[in-house]
Structure formats: structure tokens, C-alpha cells
Amino acid sequence: MAKVDVLISGAGPVGLTMANELARYGIAVRIVDKTAERTDKSKALVLWSRTLELFDHAGYVEPFLAAGMQAHGAQMSNGKDVIASISLDDIESVYPYALMIPQSDTERVLEEQLAKRGVKVERTVGLESFTDQGNQVQAVLRKASGESETLTADWLIGCDGAHSTVRHGLGFTFDGTTQPSDWYLADGHISGLEPQDRLHIFWHKDGILAFFPITEGRWRVIADLGPAQGDAHCPDPTLQEVQALITLRGTDGIVIKDAYWLAAFRINERKVSQYGSGRAFLVGDAAHVHSPAGGQGMNTGMQDAFNLDSYSVERSAVGDMVLRNASRLTDAAIIRNPIAQGVRNTVVKFALGFPQLVHRVADMLAELDIGYPKSPLTVAGAHHPSARKAGERWPDRLPADPGKARFTAIGPAGVVSALAAKFPTLVQAAPASADAKDLRLVRPDGYVGFAGAESDQAGAEAYLHNLAAR
Ligand SMILES: Cc1cc2nc3c(=O)[nH]c(=O)nc-3n(C[C@H](O)[C@H](O)[C@H](O)COP(=O)(O)OP(=O)(O)OC[C@H]3O[C@@H](n4cnc5c(N)ncnc54)[C@H](O)[C@@H]3O)c2cc1C
């Protein structure tokens, strides 16, 4: 019977990110997908700053940057009246923007990277069932031809989307709701929107109309249609119906033509209560689905994939937070009562007049505000450093560390090289940094695991001894 370290079920953006990360660390992986081809739809359009930082650290951010387009902010309007703007220019990242890129391109880049590491997605191969045998998982794969294959894997990772076979196999419930309102979506060529490097959101009394730039001249537009009429799903719109909504809710002169994709959808907000059990894990949409408001579903899933340790406890809390924020954004967007709409518009206009608040909103969207202060992997030394505490994100580029998942020691040169020499498989030394007064151990996923004072070498060593014993 064939044997592999890790079997990944599902080759969407999250499964492909996971496969790349594992292959980068030299772990033998097989990745299967039941479909014949990757998606040709634009679905998730945004790669946020934090996700770009993680791809940078993994050594393959460039092809995403080459394929995408930078968006520098968002503008909320009521007809011609601009209510508020949010700029992303000041976020503290080497990528201070949202990278707009169709999900079809994101998956293409990820699949190409994976092929460079010698791993090919096995298509028209579905995970049918699995049994956790305690020290390994036995999985049954079914090919389109009807032929089946049984294999064993040390670990099974379910990246198989909202209807996950792995989640069903674990018997986990997917608690949450389907919102009782219908939405239209169109992806096509649109003229008449300026400036073109930002999102445009129109808050009309009949509902929201939002435009997202995809590539030059190509935009995604979505509009909410109000309370659903029964359980039956609304049919997909025609181009004329979308244009009618644009004319009613936007400003004069916005014209859509040449649609690539027209669809009606409803928003699901669901999450499992734990991200794995025994030898099987759930990652991405298999574990959590969100409102598209904020564009965080795929990004959160990809960031799950970069977090291979202390997984459930850290990422489940992040999943809760992203769901809450996306849900609040959606609720604010679909308010129907005219008095409440007036209050919303006034409050947003007032609040976004404060640069500090704009900065916080931008950080939340870019997923730069995520931290793990309470994680079991977070330890503060005897003396707290002045900045970047344990559990916080490390904002600077980390030295590339091909083929190994090691902590980066940052601090006084002598201490840092002593740690790297003593724990060669766990620690790499950062080149001398300007901030050499504090001592930090930055995790492979870019968060500060240990933070102490310059003199805290013993604390750092205790931290590493504990890790080695895990
Ligand atoms: C209209 C729309 C707009 C969106 N906009 C955004 C956005 O702007 N930003 C954002 O972050 N997110 C957005 N999303 C969400 C985003 O598309 C998802 O979060 C993302 O696709 C999840 O990736 P995934 O890899 O977890 O799952 P999926 O993309 O669903 O991939 C799962 C894969 O598993 C395969 N599979 C399923 N079952 C099996 C099985 N038994 N065996 C083998 N393979 C299997 C499927 O064929 C599929 O390829 C949007 C989604 C939609 C529909």
C-alpha cells in the first residue's frame, strides 16, 4: 500500500498553499482534487498585505506581484457625495496595498510553484473516505475512471472547501447561518469609475453597490437585493439587470459590458469549533466560511496554511474574529431602514475623519492586526522589550531559510550567533539588526514567539529547549 507523509484533499488556493509550504520543508506530500481543472472564476480577488508578507518569506511573492494590480484604498459614496475614504498607503508593511488578482490566477501561480518543487496536483481524484488508525490515516481515493486507491498517510489535511469530505468524516458540525438575502455579482469590463486604483462602494437607499478593480478596465460589481423570497435561490442576473442596478445606485456614466461571470449568491457564515482531531486537520473553507465583505475568506485560509504548529488554538480564534468583522461589515452594508441608513452614513463619515481610526480599519482589512498573545507558543522573557512583544507580528523581512522551518533570532550579534550554534535545527541568526537591544525569536510564520531583553539568553534557551521537547 502506498505511503506518504501528508495527504491533502483539495487543490483550491488553500490546499495549494499548504502543499507548497510542506514541500518547501521537504515533507512528502500528495495533493488530490476531484475536479478536472482549477477554477476559471475570479472568486477571491484580494491578496492582503499579511498574506503577501508570508509569500515573500516563503520566497515566491514575485509572480503574484507580477500578475496582480495594486489597490490603494476604498471610497464610500452616496451618489455623487463621497461619504468617506480609507487609504491603505500608511499601513506598516512592505506591501502597503491590496493586491487585486483573480483567484484563477492565484491558483495558477501556486500550482506553477508547486510543480517547480516536483509536486503535481492529481486531478479527477477525490477523497472518498478515511480512517484514523491512531499512528496514521488510511484513505480511500476514487478516480474519475471509477478505479480506487487505498493509501496511508501520517497526516490528512482537509482543504476540500465548504462541503469538506474530511469535515464530514470527522463528524464535525459546521455551525452558523445562511443569510436570508440575495446578492448579484458580475465580473466584466466597466467604464466610468474614477479613480481606478480603489474600491468604490455606493450606499444607496435600496441597497449596496460595490465595485472592486480586477485588472485595468475589468471590475467585479456586487449588489444586495434585499430579503430573499423563500428558500429558492434567485436566478443568475442578466447583464441588463446588473446595468439597471448600476444606473440606479451608482453615478452617471458607469457602464458594464463583456461580462466574464454573472451570478446570484447568498452569504454563508459558518465555522467548526475545532480545527482538527487526531491525525486529520481542516484548513480554509473546510473550517470556516465568511461573508465576502472585507475579502478575507481565502486570505484567512492561506494564513491557516502557514501556521503549522499550535494550529487549532491560534487559528480558531482568528477565524472567530474574521467572521465577526465580516458579519459586522455586511450588516452595516445591507441596512434597509432609511433612518438607520442616515445614522450609519453620518457615523462613518465622522469616524473616518480620525486618521488613527482609518489606520486601524486598514490594519484590520490587511490582517496586520492578528497576533497570538495567549498562544502556548508565546513567551515573554524576564524583561519586557520596548516594542514588538511576544505574540505580535514581526513587520520586517526575515532572511530566507530554504528548506527549513526555523525560528529567526534577532538581537545582539553575540547572543544570536550563540543561539544559532546551540540550536542549529531550530534557529537561524538574523543579520545584525538596528534593534539589537532586545532579543527575539521570530517564528517561521513571522510572529514573535519569544521576546526578552538583551540579557535574556537563558530565557530564550529555555523556550527553545521546551520546543525541542514538544
Ligand atoms: C463570489 C465569491 C467571491 C469571493 N470573494 C473573496 C474575496 O474577495 N476574498 C477572499 O479572501 N475570499 C473570497 N471568496 C472566498 C474564497 O473563494 C474562498 O475562501 C476560497 O476559495 C477558499 O479556498 P479553499 O482552498 O479553502 O476552498 P475551495 O476554493 O473551495 O477549494 C476546495 C477544493 O477542494 C476540492 N474538493 C472538494 N471535495 C473534495 C474531495 N472529496 N476530494 C478531493 N477534492 C475535493 C474542490 O474541487 C476544490 O477544488 C469568494 C468566494 C466567492 C464564491
Coordinates of N, CA and C in Angstrom, one line a residue, residues 45-183:
L45 N -10.7 38.0 -4.8 CA -9.9 38.9 -5.6 C -8.7 39.6 -5.0
V46 N -8.6 39.5 -3.7 CA -7.6 40.3 -3.0 C -6.6 39.4 -2.3
L47 N -5.3 39.8 -2.4 CA -4.3 39.2 -1.5 C -3.9 40.4 -0.6
W48 N -4.2 40.2 0.7 CA -3.9 41.3 1.6 C -2.4 41.3 2.0
S49 N -2.0 42.4 2.6 CA -0.6 42.7 3.0 C 0.1 41.5 3.7
R50 N -0.7 41.0 4.7 CA -0.1 39.9 5.6 C 0.2 38.7 4.8
T51 N -0.8 38.3 3.8 CA -0.6 37.2 3.0 C 0.6 37.4 2.1
L52 N 0.8 38.6 1.5 CA 1.9 38.8 0.7 C 3.2 38.7 1.5
E53 N 3.2 39.2 2.7 CA 4.4 39.1 3.5 C 4.8 37.6 3.7
L54 N 3.8 36.8 3.9 CA 4.1 35.3 4.1 C 4.6 34.7 2.8
F55 N 4.0 35.0 1.7 CA 4.6 34.5 0.4 C 6.0 35.0 0.2
D56 N 6.2 36.3 0.6 CA 7.6 36.8 0.5 C 8.6 35.9 1.3
H57 N 8.2 35.7 2.5 CA 9.1 34.9 3.4 C 9.3 33.5 2.8
A58 N 8.3 33.0 2.1 CA 8.4 31.6 1.5 C 9.1 31.7 0.2
G59 N 9.4 32.9 -0.3 CA 10.3 33.0 -1.5 C 9.6 33.0 -2.8
Y60 N 8.2 33.2 -2.8 CA 7.6 33.3 -4.1 C 6.5 34.3 -4.2
V61 N 6.8 35.5 -3.7 CA 5.8 36.6 -3.8 C 5.8 37.2 -5.2
E62 N 7.0 37.2 -5.9 CA 7.1 37.9 -7.1 C 6.1 37.6 -8.2
P63 N 5.8 36.3 -8.5 CA 4.8 36.0 -9.5 C 3.4 36.5 -9.2
F64 N 3.1 36.7 -7.9 CA 1.8 37.3 -7.6 C 1.8 38.7 -7.9
L65 N 2.9 39.4 -7.5 CA 3.0 40.9 -7.8 C 3.0 41.1 -9.3
A66 N 3.6 40.3 -10.0 CA 3.6 40.5 -11.5 C 2.2 40.3 -12.1
A67 N 1.4 39.4 -11.5 CA 0.1 39.1 -12.1 C -1.0 40.0 -11.6
G68 N -0.7 40.7 -10.5 CA -1.8 41.5 -9.8 C -1.7 43.0 -10.1
M69 N -2.7 43.7 -9.5 CA -2.7 45.2 -9.6 C -2.9 45.8 -8.2
Q70 N -2.2 46.8 -7.9 CA -2.3 47.4 -6.6 C -3.6 48.3 -6.4
A71 N -4.3 48.1 -5.3 CA -5.4 49.0 -5.0 C -5.0 49.7 -3.7
H72 N -5.2 51.0 -3.7 CA -4.6 51.8 -2.6 C -5.7 52.3 -1.6
G73 N -6.9 51.9 -1.7 CA -7.9 52.3 -0.7 C -9.3 52.0 -1.2
A74 N -10.3 52.6 -0.4 CA -11.7 52.4 -0.7 C -12.4 53.7 -0.5
Q75 N -13.5 53.9 -1.2 CA -14.2 55.1 -1.2 C -15.7 54.8 -1.0
M76 N -16.3 55.4 0.0 CA -17.8 55.1 0.2 C -18.5 56.4 -0.3
S77 N -19.6 56.2 -1.1 CA -20.3 57.3 -1.6 C -21.8 57.1 -1.5
N78 N -22.5 58.2 -1.6 CA -24.0 58.1 -1.7 C -24.2 58.9 -3.0
G79 N -24.4 58.3 -4.1 CA -24.5 59.0 -5.4 C -23.2 59.8 -5.6
K80 N -23.3 61.1 -5.8 CA -22.0 61.9 -6.1 C -21.3 62.3 -4.8
D81 N -22.0 62.1 -3.7 CA -21.5 62.6 -2.4 C -20.5 61.5 -1.8
V82 N -19.2 61.8 -1.8 CA -18.3 60.9 -1.2 C -18.4 61.0 0.4
I83 N -18.8 59.9 1.0 CA -19.0 59.9 2.4 C -17.7 59.8 3.2
A84 N -16.9 58.9 2.7 CA -15.6 58.6 3.4 C -14.6 57.9 2.5
S85 N -13.3 58.0 2.9 CA -12.3 57.2 2.1 C -11.4 56.5 3.1
I86 N -10.9 55.4 2.8 CA -9.9 54.7 3.6 C -8.7 54.5 2.7
S87 N -7.5 55.0 3.2 CA -6.3 54.8 2.4 C -5.5 53.6 3.0
L88 N -4.9 52.9 2.2 CA -4.0 51.8 2.7 C -2.6 52.2 2.7
D89 N -2.3 53.4 2.2 CA -0.9 53.8 2.0 C 0.0 53.8 3.2
D90 N -0.7 54.0 4.4 CA 0.1 54.1 5.6 C 0.3 52.8 6.4
I91 N -0.3 51.7 5.9 CA -0.1 50.5 6.7 C 1.3 50.1 6.8
E92 N 1.6 49.5 8.0 CA 3.1 49.3 8.3 C 3.4 47.9 7.7
S93 N 3.7 47.9 6.4 CA 4.1 46.7 5.7 C 4.9 47.0 4.5
V94 N 5.7 46.1 4.0 CA 6.4 46.4 2.8 C 5.4 46.3 1.6
Y95 N 4.2 45.8 1.9 CA 3.2 45.8 0.8 C 2.0 46.6 1.3
P96 N 2.1 48.0 1.3 CA 1.0 48.8 1.8 C -0.1 49.0 0.8
Y97 N -0.7 47.9 0.4 CA -1.8 48.0 -0.6 C -2.5 46.6 -0.6
A98 N -3.7 46.6 -1.3 CA -4.3 45.3 -1.5 C -3.9 44.9 -2.9
L99 N -3.4 43.7 -3.1 CA -3.1 43.2 -4.4 C -4.3 42.5 -5.0
M100 N -4.9 43.2 -6.1 CA -6.0 42.6 -6.8 C -5.6 41.6 -7.8
I101 N -6.1 40.4 -7.7 CA -5.7 39.3 -8.6 C -6.8 38.3 -8.6
P102 N -7.3 37.9 -9.7 CA -8.4 36.9 -9.8 C -7.9 35.6 -9.1
Q103 N -8.8 34.9 -8.5 CA -8.5 33.6 -7.8 C -7.9 32.6 -8.8
S104 N -8.4 32.7 -10.1 CA -7.9 31.8 -11.1 C -6.4 32.0 -11.3
D105 N -5.9 33.2 -11.3 CA -4.5 33.5 -11.4 C -3.7 33.1 -10.1
T106 N -4.3 33.3 -9.0 CA -3.7 33.0 -7.7 C -3.4 31.4 -7.7
E107 N -4.4 30.7 -8.1 CA -4.3 29.2 -8.2 C -3.2 28.8 -9.2
R108 N -3.2 29.5 -10.3 CA -2.2 29.2 -11.4 C -0.8 29.4 -10.8
V109 N -0.6 30.5 -10.2 CA 0.8 30.8 -9.6 C 1.1 29.7 -8.6
L110 N 0.2 29.4 -7.8 CA 0.5 28.4 -6.7 C 0.8 27.0 -7.3
E111 N 0.0 26.7 -8.4 CA 0.2 25.4 -9.0 C 1.6 25.3 -9.7
E112 N 2.0 26.5 -10.3 CA 3.3 26.5 -11.0 C 4.4 26.4 -10.0
Q113 N 4.3 27.1 -8.9 CA 5.3 27.0 -7.8 C 5.5 25.6 -7.3
L114 N 4.3 24.9 -7.2 CA 4.3 23.5 -6.7 C 5.0 22.6 -7.7
A115 N 4.7 22.8 -8.9 CA 5.3 22.0 -10.0 C 6.9 22.2 -9.9
K116 N 7.3 23.4 -9.6 CA 8.8 23.6 -9.5 C 9.4 22.8 -8.4
R117 N 8.6 22.5 -7.4 CA 9.1 21.7 -6.3 C 8.8 20.2 -6.5
G118 N 8.4 19.9 -7.8 CA 8.2 18.5 -8.2 C 6.9 17.8 -7.7
V119 N 6.0 18.6 -7.3 CA 4.7 18.1 -6.9 C 3.6 18.5 -7.9
K120 N 2.8 17.5 -8.4 CA 1.8 17.7 -9.4 C 0.4 17.4 -8.7
V121 N -0.5 18.3 -9.0 CA -1.9 18.1 -8.4 C -2.5 16.9 -9.2
E122 N -3.0 15.9 -8.4 CA -3.6 14.8 -9.0 C -5.1 15.1 -9.2
R123 N -5.5 15.3 -10.5 CA -6.9 15.8 -10.7 C -7.8 14.6 -11.1
T124 N -9.1 14.9 -11.0 CA -10.2 13.9 -11.1 C -9.9 12.8 -10.1
V125 N -9.3 13.1 -9.0 CA -9.1 12.1 -7.9 C -9.7 12.7 -6.6
G126 N -10.8 12.0 -6.1 CA -11.5 12.5 -4.9 C -11.1 11.7 -3.7
L127 N -11.1 12.4 -2.6 CA -11.0 11.6 -1.3 C -12.4 11.1 -1.0
E128 N -12.5 9.8 -0.9 CA -13.8 9.2 -0.7 C -14.1 9.0 0.8
S129 N -13.1 8.4 1.5 CA -13.3 8.2 3.0 C -11.9 8.0 3.6
F130 N -11.9 8.0 4.9 CA -10.7 7.8 5.6 C -10.9 7.2 7.0
T131 N -9.9 6.6 7.6 CA -10.0 6.0 8.9 C -8.7 6.5 9.7
D132 N -8.9 7.1 10.8 CA -7.8 7.4 11.7 C -7.4 6.2 12.5
Q133 N -6.2 5.7 12.2 CA -5.7 4.5 12.9 C -4.8 4.8 14.1
G134 N -4.8 6.0 14.5 CA -4.0 6.4 15.7 C -2.6 6.9 15.3
N135 N -1.9 6.0 14.7 CA -0.5 6.4 14.3 C -0.4 6.8 12.8
Q136 N -1.5 6.6 12.1 CA -1.6 7.0 10.7 C -3.0 7.1 10.2
V137 N -3.2 7.6 9.0 CA -4.6 7.7 8.5 C -4.6 6.8 7.2
Q138 N -5.7 6.0 7.1 CA -5.8 5.2 5.9 C -6.9 5.9 5.1
A139 N -6.6 6.2 3.8 CA -7.5 7.0 3.0 C -7.9 6.2 1.7
V140 N -9.1 6.4 1.3 CA -9.6 5.8 0.0 C -9.8 6.9 -1.0
L141 N -9.1 6.8 -2.1 CA -9.2 7.8 -3.2 C -10.0 7.2 -4.3
R142 N -10.9 8.0 -4.9 CA -11.6 7.4 -6.1 C -11.3 8.3 -7.3
K143 N -10.9 7.6 -8.4 CA -10.6 8.3 -9.6 C -11.8 8.4 -10.5
A144 N -11.8 9.4 -11.5 CA -13.0 9.6 -12.3 C -13.3 8.3 -13.1
S145 N -12.3 7.5 -13.4 CA -12.5 6.2 -14.1 C -13.3 5.2 -13.3
G146 N -13.4 5.5 -12.0 CA -14.1 4.5 -11.1 C -13.1 3.7 -10.2
E147 N -11.9 3.7 -10.7 CA -10.8 3.0 -10.0 C -10.6 3.6 -8.6
S148 N -10.3 2.7 -7.6 CA -10.0 3.3 -6.3 C -8.5 3.0 -5.9
E149 N -8.0 3.8 -4.9 CA -6.7 3.5 -4.4 C -6.7 3.7 -2.9
T150 N -6.1 2.8 -2.2 CA -6.1 3.0 -0.7 C -4.6 3.3 -0.4
L151 N -4.4 4.3 0.4 CA -3.1 4.7 0.8 C -3.0 5.1 2.3
T152 N -1.8 5.1 2.9 CA -1.7 5.5 4.2 C -0.9 6.8 4.2
A153 N -1.2 7.7 5.2 CA -0.5 9.0 5.3 C -0.3 9.2 6.8
D154 N 0.8 9.9 7.2 CA 0.9 10.3 8.6 C -0.1 11.2 9.0
W155 N -0.5 12.2 8.1 CA -1.5 13.2 8.4 C -2.4 13.4 7.2
L156 N -3.6 13.7 7.5 CA -4.6 14.1 6.4 C -5.0 15.5 6.6
I157 N -4.9 16.4 5.6 CA -5.3 17.8 5.7 C -6.5 18.0 4.8
G158 N -7.6 18.4 5.3 CA -8.8 18.7 4.5 C -8.8 20.1 4.1
C159 N -8.4 20.4 2.8 CA -8.5 21.7 2.3 C -9.6 21.6 1.2
D160 N -10.7 20.9 1.5 CA -11.7 20.5 0.5 C -12.9 21.3 0.5
G161 N -12.8 22.6 1.0 CA -13.8 23.6 0.8 C -15.0 23.4 1.7
A162 N -16.0 24.2 1.4 CA -17.2 24.3 2.3 C -17.9 23.0 2.5
H163 N -17.9 22.1 1.5 CA -18.6 20.8 1.7 C -17.6 19.7 2.0
S164 N -16.6 20.0 2.7 CA -15.4 19.2 3.0 C -15.8 17.7 3.4
T165 N -15.2 16.8 2.6 CA -15.3 15.4 2.9 C -14.6 15.0 4.3
V166 N -13.5 15.7 4.5 CA -12.8 15.5 5.8 C -13.6 15.9 7.0
R167 N -14.2 17.1 6.8 CA -15.1 17.6 8.0 C -16.2 16.6 8.2
H168 N -16.9 16.1 7.1 CA -17.9 15.2 7.3 C -17.4 13.9 8.0
G169 N -16.2 13.4 7.5 CA -15.6 12.2 8.1 C -15.3 12.3 9.5
L170 N -15.0 13.6 10.0 CA -14.7 13.8 11.4 C -16.0 13.9 12.2
G171 N -17.1 14.1 11.5 CA -18.4 14.2 12.2 C -18.6 15.6 12.8
F172 N -17.8 16.6 12.3 CA -17.9 17.9 12.9 C -19.1 18.7 12.3
T173 N -19.8 19.4 13.2 CA -20.8 20.3 12.7 C -20.2 21.6 12.2
F174 N -21.0 22.2 11.3 CA -20.5 23.5 10.7 C -21.5 24.5 11.1
D175 N -21.3 25.1 12.3 CA -22.4 25.9 12.8 C -22.4 27.3 12.3
G176 N -23.5 27.9 12.1 CA -23.6 29.3 11.6 C -24.9 29.4 10.8
T177 N -24.9 30.4 9.9 CA -26.2 30.7 9.2 C -25.9 31.0 7.7
T178 N -27.0 30.8 7.0 CA -27.0 31.4 5.6 C -27.9 32.6 5.7
Q179 N -27.3 33.7 5.3 CA -28.1 35.0 5.4 C -29.2 35.0 4.5
P180 N -30.4 35.5 5.0 CA -31.6 35.4 4.2 C -31.7 36.6 3.2
S181 N -30.6 36.9 2.5 CA -30.7 37.9 1.5 C -29.9 37.5 0.2
D182 N -30.4 37.9 -0.9 CA -29.8 37.6 -2.2 C -28.9 38.7 -2.7
W183 N -27.8 38.3 -3.4 CA -26.9 39.2 -4.0 C -26.7 38.9 -5.4

